[in-house]
Amino acid sequence: MNSPLQLIWALGMMAIAIALSAWQRLGLEWNLAIATGRTIIQLLVVGYVLAAVFAIREPWLVLIVLGGDAGDRNPSCP
């Protein structure tokens, strides 16, 4: 499967979830739509950032960028 087809498939699944929420009168339609939009935006941004990082031809620079990201994590989380 190519990426546009996968995106259409995923959006179709979310449309079904939103329709089921409306049918069952759960009131989750707006939350599901917002979550879907946020997920798409976040994954696009992460994809572009990773593409830019790995386009760097210096391995040590890639390790510095990725290592700096890992250092920002909460020490209480594994």
PDB file of N, CA, C and O in Angstrom:
ATOM      1  N   MET A   1       0.841  -1.190   0.000  1.00  0.00           N
ATOM      2  CA  MET A   1       0.000   0.000   0.000  1.00  0.00           C
ATOM      3  C   MET A   1       0.882   1.248   0.000  1.00  0.00           C
ATOM      4  O   MET A   1       1.876   1.293   0.698  1.00  0.00           O
ATOM      5  N   ASN A   2       0.473   2.233  -0.748  1.00  0.00           N
ATOM      6  CA  ASN A   2       1.220   3.484  -0.720  1.00  0.00           C
ATOM      7  C   ASN A   2       0.630   4.431   0.324  1.00  0.00           C
ATOM      8  O   ASN A   2      -0.454   4.230   0.852  1.00  0.00           O
ATOM      9  N   SER A   3       1.366   5.471   0.649  1.00  0.00           N
ATOM     10  CA  SER A   3       0.990   6.358   1.754  1.00  0.00           C
ATOM     11  C   SER A   3      -0.367   7.031   1.592  1.00  0.00           C
ATOM     12  O   SER A   3      -1.132   7.073   2.541  1.00  0.00           O
ATOM     13  N   PRO A   4      -0.708   7.605   0.415  1.00  0.00           N
ATOM     14  CA  PRO A   4      -2.034   8.232   0.308  1.00  0.00           C
ATOM     15  C   PRO A   4      -3.172   7.235   0.539  1.00  0.00           C
ATOM     16  O   PRO A   4      -4.165   7.576   1.175  1.00  0.00           O
ATOM     17  N   LEU A   5      -3.000   6.030   0.069  1.00  0.00           N
ATOM     18  CA  LEU A   5      -4.044   5.020   0.269  1.00  0.00           C
ATOM     19  C   LEU A   5      -4.164   4.661   1.751  1.00  0.00           C
ATOM     20  O   LEU A   5      -5.273   4.489   2.269  1.00  0.00           O
ATOM     21  N   GLN A   6      -3.038   4.581   2.445  1.00  0.00           N
ATOM     22  CA  GLN A   6      -3.066   4.298   3.873  1.00  0.00           C
ATOM     23  C   GLN A   6      -3.746   5.428   4.638  1.00  0.00           C
ATOM     24  O   GLN A   6      -4.504   5.179   5.580  1.00  0.00           O
ATOM     25  N   LEU A   7      -3.476   6.671   4.249  1.00  0.00           N
ATOM     26  CA  LEU A   7      -4.104   7.813   4.907  1.00  0.00           C
ATOM     27  C   LEU A   7      -5.607   7.797   4.677  1.00  0.00           C
ATOM     28  O   LEU A   7      -6.386   8.024   5.609  1.00  0.00           O
ATOM     29  N   ILE A   8      -6.027   7.509   3.462  1.00  0.00           N
ATOM     30  CA  ILE A   8      -7.461   7.435   3.161  1.00  0.00           C
ATOM     31  C   ILE A   8      -8.113   6.316   3.972  1.00  0.00           C
ATOM     32  O   ILE A   8      -9.209   6.487   4.518  1.00  0.00           O
ATOM     33  N   TRP A   9      -7.446   5.185   4.064  1.00  0.00           N
ATOM     34  CA  TRP A   9      -7.958   4.053   4.845  1.00  0.00           C
ATOM     35  C   TRP A   9      -8.118   4.451   6.319  1.00  0.00           C
ATOM     36  O   TRP A   9      -9.140   4.172   6.950  1.00  0.00           O
ATOM     37  N   ALA A  10      -7.096   5.100   6.886  1.00  0.00           N
ATOM     38  CA  ALA A  10      -7.155   5.510   8.289  1.00  0.00           C
ATOM     39  C   ALA A  10      -8.250   6.545   8.515  1.00  0.00           C
ATOM     40  O   ALA A  10      -8.980   6.477   9.517  1.00  0.00           O
ATOM     41  N   LEU A  11      -8.392   7.495   7.591  1.00  0.00           N
ATOM     42  CA  LEU A  11      -9.456   8.489   7.728  1.00  0.00           C
ATOM     43  C   LEU A  11     -10.830   7.840   7.614  1.00  0.00           C
ATOM     44  O   LEU A  11     -11.771   8.256   8.296  1.00  0.00           O
ATOM     45  N   GLY A  12     -10.940   6.821   6.789  1.00  0.00           N
ATOM     46  CA  GLY A  12     -12.196   6.084   6.685  1.00  0.00           C
ATOM     47  C   GLY A  12     -12.554   5.384   7.989  1.00  0.00           C
ATOM     48  O   GLY A  12     -13.715   5.391   8.420  1.00  0.00           O
ATOM     49  N   MET A  13     -11.538   4.804   8.637  1.00  0.00           N
ATOM     50  CA  MET A  13     -11.779   4.159   9.930  1.00  0.00           C
ATOM     51  C   MET A  13     -12.220   5.183  10.974  1.00  0.00           C
ATOM     52  O   MET A  13     -13.110   4.913  11.788  1.00  0.00           O
ATOM     53  N   MET A  14     -11.614   6.358  10.948  1.00  0.00           N
ATOM     54  CA  MET A  14     -12.017   7.401  11.898  1.00  0.00           C
ATOM     55  C   MET A  14     -13.427   7.909  11.582  1.00  0.00           C
ATOM     56  O   MET A  14     -14.186   8.226  12.490  1.00  0.00           O
ATOM     57  N   ALA A  15     -13.758   7.976  10.312  1.00  0.00           N
ATOM     58  CA  ALA A  15     -15.116   8.388   9.943  1.00  0.00           C
ATOM     59  C   ALA A  15     -16.130   7.386  10.467  1.00  0.00           C
ATOM     60  O   ALA A  15     -17.207   7.770  10.952  1.00  0.00           O
ATOM     61  N   ILE A  16     -15.792   6.113  10.398  1.00  0.00           N
ATOM     62  CA  ILE A  16     -16.681   5.081  10.948  1.00  0.00           C
ATOM     63  C   ILE A  16     -16.812   5.254  12.454  1.00  0.00           C
ATOM     64  O   ILE A  16     -17.919   5.169  13.009  1.00  0.00           O
ATOM     65  N   ALA A  17     -15.693   5.513  13.141  1.00  0.00           N
ATOM     66  CA  ALA A  17     -15.740   5.718  14.591  1.00  0.00           C
ATOM     67  C   ALA A  17     -16.594   6.935  14.943  1.00  0.00           C
ATOM     68  O   ALA A  17     -17.379   6.903  15.902  1.00  0.00           O
ATOM     69  N   ILE A  18     -16.453   8.004  14.171  1.00  0.00           N
ATOM     70  CA  ILE A  18     -17.253   9.209  14.423  1.00  0.00           C
ATOM     71  C   ILE A  18     -18.732   8.926  14.168  1.00  0.00           C
ATOM     72  O   ILE A  18     -19.601   9.345  14.936  1.00  0.00           O
ATOM     73  N   ALA A  19     -19.023   8.189  13.095  1.00  0.00           N
ATOM     74  CA  ALA A  19     -20.413   7.848  12.790  1.00  0.00           C
ATOM     75  C   ALA A  19     -21.017   6.968  13.880  1.00  0.00           C
ATOM     76  O   ALA A  19     -22.173   7.167  14.278  1.00  0.00           O
ATOM     77  N   LEU A  20     -20.249   6.003  14.364  1.00  0.00           N
ATOM     78  CA  LEU A  20     -20.746   5.148  15.452  1.00  0.00           C
ATOM     79  C   LEU A  20     -20.983   5.953  16.728  1.00  0.00           C
ATOM     80  O   LEU A  20     -21.955   5.707  17.443  1.00  0.00           O
ATOM     81  N   SER A  21     -20.094   6.913  16.992  1.00  0.00           N
ATOM     82  CA  SER A  21     -20.274   7.761  18.171  1.00  0.00           C
ATOM     83  C   SER A  21     -21.553   8.590  18.048  1.00  0.00           C
ATOM     84  O   SER A  21     -22.285   8.745  19.027  1.00  0.00           O
ATOM     85  N   ALA A  22     -21.813   9.106  16.857  1.00  0.00           N
ATOM     86  CA  ALA A  22     -23.041   9.886  16.647  1.00  0.00           C
ATOM     87  C   ALA A  22     -24.275   8.988  16.759  1.00  0.00           C
ATOM     88  O   ALA A  22     -25.280   9.374  17.356  1.00  0.00           O
ATOM     89  N   TRP A  23     -24.186   7.796  16.194  1.00  0.00           N
ATOM     90  CA  TRP A  23     -25.308   6.865  16.222  1.00  0.00           C
ATOM     91  C   TRP A  23     -25.640   6.446  17.654  1.00  0.00           C
ATOM     92  O   TRP A  23     -26.809   6.347  18.031  1.00  0.00           O
ATOM     93  N   GLN A  24     -24.608   6.235  18.459  1.00  0.00           N
ATOM     94  CA  GLN A  24     -24.815   5.832  19.849  1.00  0.00           C
ATOM     95  C   GLN A  24     -25.030   7.032  20.782  1.00  0.00           C
ATOM     96  O   GLN A  24     -25.204   6.847  21.981  1.00  0.00           O
ATOM     97  N   ARG A  25     -24.976   8.236  20.216  1.00  0.00           N
ATOM     98  CA  ARG A  25     -25.148   9.480  20.972  1.00  0.00           C
ATOM     99  C   ARG A  25     -24.154   9.563  22.147  1.00  0.00           C
ATOM    100  O   ARG A  25     -24.511   9.890  23.275  1.00  0.00           O
ATOM    101  N   LEU A  26     -22.879   9.287  21.846  1.00  0.00           N
ATOM    102  CA  LEU A  26     -21.839   9.315  22.864  1.00  0.00           C
ATOM    103  C   LEU A  26     -21.249  10.710  23.061  1.00  0.00           C
ATOM    104  O   LEU A  26     -20.625  10.972  24.074  1.00  0.00           O
ATOM    105  N   GLY A  27     -21.433  11.569  22.068  1.00  0.00           N
ATOM    106  CA  GLY A  27     -20.908  12.921  22.167  1.00  0.00           C
ATOM    107  C   GLY A  27     -19.402  13.031  21.987  1.00  0.00           C
ATOM    108  O   GLY A  27     -18.797  13.985  22.453  1.00  0.00           O
ATOM    109  N   LEU A  28     -18.809  12.060  21.329  1.00  0.00           N
ATOM    110  CA  LEU A  28     -17.353  12.055  21.149  1.00  0.00           C
ATOM    111  C   LEU A  28     -16.917  12.536  19.768  1.00  0.00           C
ATOM    112  O   LEU A  28     -15.726  12.529  19.472  1.00  0.00           O
ATOM    113  N   GLU A  29     -17.852  12.963  18.947  1.00  0.00           N
ATOM    114  CA  GLU A  29     -17.538  13.274  17.555  1.00  0.00           C
ATOM    115  C   GLU A  29     -16.484  14.373  17.442  1.00  0.00           C
ATOM    116  O   GLU A  29     -15.518  14.244  16.693  1.00  0.00           O
ATOM    117  N   TRP A  30     -16.678  15.470  18.186  1.00  0.00           N
ATOM    118  CA  TRP A  30     -15.753  16.600  18.098  1.00  0.00           C
ATOM    119  C   TRP A  30     -14.363  16.186  18.605  1.00  0.00           C
ATOM    120  O   TRP A  30     -13.352  16.513  17.992  1.00  0.00           O
ATOM    121  N   ASN A  31     -14.329  15.447  19.721  1.00  0.00           N
ATOM    122  CA  ASN A  31     -13.043  14.992  20.267  1.00  0.00           C
ATOM    123  C   ASN A  31     -12.316  14.069  19.297  1.00  0.00           C
ATOM    124  O   ASN A  31     -11.098  14.158  19.145  1.00  0.00           O
ATOM    125  N   LEU A  32     -13.046  13.173  18.658  1.00  0.00           N
ATOM    126  CA  LEU A  32     -12.430  12.266  17.690  1.00  0.00           C
ATOM    127  C   LEU A  32     -11.899  13.027  16.475  1.00  0.00           C
ATOM    128  O   LEU A  32     -10.811  12.720  15.968  1.00  0.00           O
ATOM    129  N   ALA A  33     -12.645  14.008  16.005  1.00  0.00           N
ATOM    130  CA  ALA A  33     -12.205  14.792  14.850  1.00  0.00           C
ATOM    131  C   ALA A  33     -10.954  15.599  15.191  1.00  0.00           C
ATOM    132  O   ALA A  33     -10.000  15.645  14.400  1.00  0.00           O
ATOM    133  N   ILE A  34     -10.941  16.230  16.354  1.00  0.00           N
ATOM    134  CA  ILE A  34      -9.768  17.005  16.780  1.00  0.00           C
ATOM    135  C   ILE A  34      -8.565  16.080  16.947  1.00  0.00           C
ATOM    136  O   ILE A  34      -7.449  16.408  16.522  1.00  0.00           O
ATOM    137  N   ALA A  35      -8.758  14.934  17.578  1.00  0.00           N
ATOM    138  CA  ALA A  35      -7.658  13.988  17.781  1.00  0.00           C
ATOM    139  C   ALA A  35      -7.101  13.492  16.449  1.00  0.00           C
ATOM    140  O   ALA A  35      -5.883  13.343  16.291  1.00  0.00           O
ATOM    141  N   THR A  36      -7.972  13.256  15.486  1.00  0.00           N
ATOM    142  CA  THR A  36      -7.526  12.813  14.166  1.00  0.00           C
ATOM    143  C   THR A  36      -6.683  13.889  13.495  1.00  0.00           C
ATOM    144  O   THR A  36      -5.606  13.607  12.959  1.00  0.00           O
ATOM    145  N   GLY A  37      -7.147  15.119  13.539  1.00  0.00           N
ATOM    146  CA  GLY A  37      -6.392  16.217  12.935  1.00  0.00           C
ATOM    147  C   GLY A  37      -5.047  16.429  13.611  1.00  0.00           C
ATOM    148  O   GLY A  37      -4.025  16.610  12.935  1.00  0.00           O
ATOM    149  N   ARG A  38      -5.030  16.396  14.937  1.00  0.00           N
ATOM    150  CA  ARG A  38      -3.773  16.564  15.668  1.00  0.00           C
ATOM    151  C   ARG A  38      -2.798  15.446  15.346  1.00  0.00           C
ATOM    152  O   ARG A  38      -1.596  15.682  15.195  1.00  0.00           O
ATOM    153  N   THR A  39      -3.288  14.225  15.238  1.00  0.00           N
ATOM    154  CA  THR A  39      -2.424  13.090  14.939  1.00  0.00           C
ATOM    155  C   THR A  39      -1.783  13.249  13.569  1.00  0.00           C
ATOM    156  O   THR A  39      -0.579  13.017  13.401  1.00  0.00           O
ATOM    157  N   ILE A  40      -2.576  13.642  12.585  1.00  0.00           N
ATOM    158  CA  ILE A  40      -2.043  13.830  11.231  1.00  0.00           C
ATOM    159  C   ILE A  40      -0.969  14.906  11.233  1.00  0.00           C
ATOM    160  O   ILE A  40       0.123  14.718  10.675  1.00  0.00           O
ATOM    161  N   ILE A  41      -1.243  16.035  11.882  1.00  0.00           N
ATOM    162  CA  ILE A  41      -0.275  17.134  11.915  1.00  0.00           C
ATOM    163  C   ILE A  41       1.002  16.708  12.634  1.00  0.00           C
ATOM    164  O   ILE A  41       2.118  16.956  12.150  1.00  0.00           O
ATOM    165  N   GLN A  42       0.874  16.049  13.781  1.00  0.00           N
ATOM    166  CA  GLN A  42       2.050  15.626  14.531  1.00  0.00           C
ATOM    167  C   GLN A  42       2.905  14.640  13.744  1.00  0.00           C
ATOM    168  O   GLN A  42       4.133  14.750  13.721  1.00  0.00           O
ATOM    169  N   LEU A  43       2.277  13.679  13.088  1.00  0.00           N
ATOM    170  CA  LEU A  43       3.046  12.701  12.326  1.00  0.00           C
ATOM    171  C   LEU A  43       3.720  13.329  11.109  1.00  0.00           C
ATOM    172  O   LEU A  43       4.844  12.951  10.753  1.00  0.00           O
ATOM    173  N   LEU A  44       3.053  14.294  10.475  1.00  0.00           N
ATOM    174  CA  LEU A  44       3.689  14.994   9.364  1.00  0.00           C
ATOM    175  C   LEU A  44       4.912  15.777   9.829  1.00  0.00           C
ATOM    176  O   LEU A  44       5.975  15.740   9.192  1.00  0.00           O
ATOM    177  N   VAL A  45       4.780  16.478  10.954  1.00  0.00           N
ATOM    178  CA  VAL A  45       5.908  17.259  11.478  1.00  0.00           C
ATOM    179  C   VAL A  45       7.064  16.339  11.855  1.00  0.00           C
ATOM    180  O   VAL A  45       8.221  16.606  11.500  1.00  0.00           O
ATOM    181  N   VAL A  46       6.779  15.254  12.553  1.00  0.00           N
ATOM    182  CA  VAL A  46       7.830  14.316  12.939  1.00  0.00           C
ATOM    183  C   VAL A  46       8.496  13.731  11.697  1.00  0.00           C
ATOM    184  O   VAL A  46       9.722  13.590  11.647  1.00  0.00           O
ATOM    185  N   GLY A  47       7.725  13.410  10.690  1.00  0.00           N
ATOM    186  CA  GLY A  47       8.293  12.873   9.454  1.00  0.00           C
ATOM    187  C   GLY A  47       9.229  13.853   8.779  1.00  0.00           C
ATOM    188  O   GLY A  47      10.320  13.484   8.329  1.00  0.00           O
ATOM    189  N   TYR A  48       8.837  15.124   8.700  1.00  0.00           N
ATOM    190  CA  TYR A  48       9.700  16.129   8.086  1.00  0.00           C
ATOM    191  C   TYR A  48      10.959  16.372   8.915  1.00  0.00           C
ATOM    192  O   TYR A  48      12.053  16.535   8.367  1.00  0.00           O
ATOM    193  N   VAL A  49      10.831  16.383  10.231  1.00  0.00           N
ATOM    194  CA  VAL A  49      12.002  16.574  11.090  1.00  0.00           C
ATOM    195  C   VAL A  49      12.972  15.405  10.924  1.00  0.00           C
ATOM    196  O   VAL A  49      14.185  15.600  10.771  1.00  0.00           O
ATOM    197  N   LEU A  50      12.453  14.183  10.947  1.00  0.00           N
ATOM    198  CA  LEU A  50      13.330  13.019  10.771  1.00  0.00           C
ATOM    199  C   LEU A  50      13.976  13.004   9.395  1.00  0.00           C
ATOM    200  O   LEU A  50      15.155  12.647   9.259  1.00  0.00           O
ATOM    201  N   ALA A  51      13.239  13.388   8.370  1.00  0.00           N
ATOM    202  CA  ALA A  51      13.824  13.449   7.030  1.00  0.00           C
ATOM    203  C   ALA A  51      14.959  14.463   6.985  1.00  0.00           C
ATOM    204  O   ALA A  51      16.012  14.207   6.387  1.00  0.00           O
ATOM    205  N   ALA A  52      14.780  15.602   7.641  1.00  0.00           N
ATOM    206  CA  ALA A  52      15.832  16.617   7.672  1.00  0.00           C
ATOM    207  C   ALA A  52      17.042  16.127   8.465  1.00  0.00           C
ATOM    208  O   ALA A  52      18.185  16.337   8.055  1.00  0.00           O
ATOM    209  N   VAL A  53      16.800  15.453   9.590  1.00  0.00           N
ATOM    210  CA  VAL A  53      17.906  14.959  10.407  1.00  0.00           C
ATOM    211  C   VAL A  53      18.711  13.915   9.647  1.00  0.00           C
ATOM    212  O   VAL A  53      19.943  13.971   9.603  1.00  0.00           O
ATOM    213  N   PHE A  54      18.041  12.982   9.017  1.00  0.00           N
ATOM    214  CA  PHE A  54      18.758  11.909   8.328  1.00  0.00           C
ATOM    215  C   PHE A  54      19.289  12.329   6.962  1.00  0.00           C
ATOM    216  O   PHE A  54      20.067  11.600   6.353  1.00  0.00           O
ATOM    217  N   ALA A  55      18.907  13.507   6.492  1.00  0.00           N
ATOM    218  CA  ALA A  55      19.494  14.030   5.259  1.00  0.00           C
ATOM    219  C   ALA A  55      20.878  14.598   5.515  1.00  0.00           C
ATOM    220  O   ALA A  55      21.649  14.808   4.579  1.00  0.00           O
ATOM    221  N   ILE A  56      21.211  14.839   6.775  1.00  0.00           N
ATOM    222  CA  ILE A  56      22.544  15.320   7.142  1.00  0.00           C
ATOM    223  C   ILE A  56      23.545  14.205   6.850  1.00  0.00           C
ATOM    224  O   ILE A  56      23.350  13.062   7.249  1.00  0.00           O
ATOM    225  N   ARG A  57      24.612  14.545   6.160  1.00  0.00           N
ATOM    226  CA  ARG A  57      25.579  13.529   5.728  1.00  0.00           C
ATOM    227  C   ARG A  57      26.667  13.235   6.759  1.00  0.00           C
ATOM    228  O   ARG A  57      27.509  12.392   6.533  1.00  0.00           O
ATOM    229  N   GLU A  58      26.650  13.929   7.876  1.00  0.00           N
ATOM    230  CA  GLU A  58      27.650  13.710   8.918  1.00  0.00           C
ATOM    231  C   GLU A  58      27.048  12.862  10.038  1.00  0.00           C
ATOM    232  O   GLU A  58      26.179  13.335  10.764  1.00  0.00           O
ATOM    233  N   PRO A  59      27.496  11.608  10.193  1.00  0.00           N
ATOM    234  CA  PRO A  59      26.908  10.733  11.223  1.00  0.00           C
ATOM    235  C   PRO A  59      27.029  11.298  12.638  1.00  0.00           C
ATOM    236  O   PRO A  59      26.115  11.162  13.445  1.00  0.00           O
ATOM    237  N   TRP A  60      28.127  11.954  12.963  1.00  0.00           N
ATOM    238  CA  TRP A  60      28.307  12.482  14.314  1.00  0.00           C
ATOM    239  C   TRP A  60      27.297  13.588  14.591  1.00  0.00           C
ATOM    240  O   TRP A  60      26.824  13.724  15.709  1.00  0.00           O
ATOM    241  N   LEU A  61      26.951  14.387  13.560  1.00  0.00           N
ATOM    242  CA  LEU A  61      25.976  15.449  13.741  1.00  0.00           C
ATOM    243  C   LEU A  61      24.570  14.872  13.968  1.00  0.00           C
ATOM    244  O   LEU A  61      23.810  15.371  14.792  1.00  0.00           O
ATOM    245  N   VAL A  62      24.249  13.792  13.254  1.00  0.00           N
ATOM    246  CA  VAL A  62      22.965  13.116  13.461  1.00  0.00           C
ATOM    247  C   VAL A  62      22.886  12.582  14.887  1.00  0.00           C
ATOM    248  O   VAL A  62      21.866  12.735  15.567  1.00  0.00           O
ATOM    249  N   LEU A  63      23.977  11.981  15.377  1.00  0.00           N
ATOM    250  CA  LEU A  63      23.989  11.459  16.744  1.00  0.00           C
ATOM    251  C   LEU A  63      23.836  12.577  17.763  1.00  0.00           C
ATOM    252  O   LEU A  63      23.158  12.403  18.786  1.00  0.00           O
ATOM    253  N   ILE A  64      24.438  13.726  17.513  1.00  0.00           N
ATOM    254  CA  ILE A  64      24.296  14.856  18.432  1.00  0.00           C
ATOM    255  C   ILE A  64      22.846  15.334  18.475  1.00  0.00           C
ATOM    256  O   ILE A  64      22.285  15.569  19.544  1.00  0.00           O
ATOM    257  N   VAL A  65      22.226  15.461  17.295  1.00  0.00           N
ATOM    258  CA  VAL A  65      20.833  15.921  17.245  1.00  0.00           C
ATOM    259  C   VAL A  65      19.914  14.922  17.945  1.00  0.00           C
ATOM    260  O   VAL A  65      19.084  15.293  18.770  1.00  0.00           O
ATOM    261  N   LEU A  66      20.065  13.643  17.635  1.00  0.00           N
ATOM    262  CA  LEU A  66      19.208  12.629  18.248  1.00  0.00           C
ATOM    263  C   LEU A  66      19.527  12.451  19.721  1.00  0.00           C
ATOM    264  O   LEU A  66      18.626  12.240  20.538  1.00  0.00           O
ATOM    265  N   GLY A  67      20.772  12.542  20.103  1.00  0.00           N
ATOM    266  CA  GLY A  67      21.161  12.437  21.511  1.00  0.00           C
ATOM    267  C   GLY A  67      20.645  13.605  22.318  1.00  0.00           C
ATOM    268  O   GLY A  67      20.251  13.453  23.469  1.00  0.00           O
ATOM    269  N   GLY A  68      20.622  14.786  21.738  1.00  0.00           N
ATOM    270  CA  GLY A  68      20.094  15.955  22.424  1.00  0.00           C
ATOM    271  C   GLY A  68      18.607  15.814  22.670  1.00  0.00           C
ATOM    272  O   GLY A  68      18.090  16.246  23.695  1.00  0.00           O
ATOM    273  N   ASP A  69      17.904  15.178  21.751  1.00  0.00           N
ATOM    274  CA  ASP A  69      16.467  14.958  21.930  1.00  0.00           C
ATOM    275  C   ASP A  69      16.220  13.981  23.074  1.00  0.00           C
ATOM    276  O   ASP A  69      15.313  14.159  23.871  1.00  0.00           O
ATOM    277  N   ALA A  70      17.041  12.946  23.163  1.00  0.00           N
ATOM    278  CA  ALA A  70      16.857  11.937  24.221  1.00  0.00           C
ATOM    279  C   ALA A  70      17.147  12.524  25.589  1.00  0.00           C
ATOM    280  O   ALA A  70      16.595  12.075  26.579  1.00  0.00           O
ATOM    281  N   GLY A  71      18.000  13.541  25.666  1.00  0.00           N
ATOM    282  CA  GLY A  71      18.336  14.138  26.945  1.00  0.00           C
ATOM    283  C   GLY A  71      17.212  14.956  27.537  1.00  0.00           C
ATOM    284  O   GLY A  71      17.229  15.275  28.713  1.00  0.00           O
ATOM    285  N   ASP A  72      16.203  15.303  26.740  1.00  0.00           N
ATOM    286  CA  ASP A  72      15.094  16.121  27.220  1.00  0.00           C
ATOM    287  C   ASP A  72      14.000  15.306  27.902  1.00  0.00           C
ATOM    288  O   ASP A  72      13.017  15.880  28.365  1.00  0.00           O
ATOM    289  N   ARG A  73      14.153  14.029  27.971  1.00  0.00           N
ATOM    290  CA  ARG A  73      13.113  13.182  28.536  1.00  0.00           C
ATOM    291  C   ARG A  73      13.068  13.296  30.058  1.00  0.00           C
ATOM    292  O   ARG A  73      14.050  13.603  30.711  1.00  0.00           O
ATOM    293  N   ASN A  74      11.920  12.987  30.599  1.00  0.00           N
ATOM    294  CA  ASN A  74      11.716  13.002  32.046  1.00  0.00           C
ATOM    295  C   ASN A  74      12.486  11.834  32.658  1.00  0.00           C
ATOM    296  O   ASN A  74      12.302  10.686  32.253  1.00  0.00           O
ATOM    297  N   PRO A  75      13.361  12.076  33.635  1.00  0.00           N
ATOM    298  CA  PRO A  75      14.165  10.976  34.198  1.00  0.00           C
ATOM    299  C   PRO A  75      13.328   9.905  34.912  1.00  0.00           C
ATOM    300  O   PRO A  75      13.777   8.783  35.084  1.00  0.00           O
ATOM    301  N   SER A  76      12.120  10.245  35.332  1.00  0.00           N
ATOM    302  CA  SER A  76      11.302   9.253  36.028  1.00  0.00           C
ATOM    303  C   SER A  76      10.599   8.306  35.055  1.00  0.00           C
ATOM    304  O   SER A  76      10.048   7.298  35.479  1.00  0.00           O
ATOM    305  N   CYS A  77      10.628   8.626  33.752  1.00  0.00           N
ATOM    306  CA  CYS A  77      10.010   7.752  32.750  1.00  0.00           C
ATOM    307  C   CYS A  77      11.077   6.844  32.144  1.00  0.00           C
ATOM    308  O   CYS A  77      12.180   7.285  31.878  1.00  0.00           O
ATOM    309  N   PRO A  78      10.749   5.594  31.889  1.00  0.00           N
ATOM    310  CA  PRO A  78      11.738   4.677  31.298  1.00  0.00           C
ATOM    311  C   PRO A  78      12.010   4.993  29.851  1.00  0.00           C
ATOM    312  O   PRO A  78      11.294   5.547  29.140  1.00  0.00           O
TER     313      PRO A  78
END
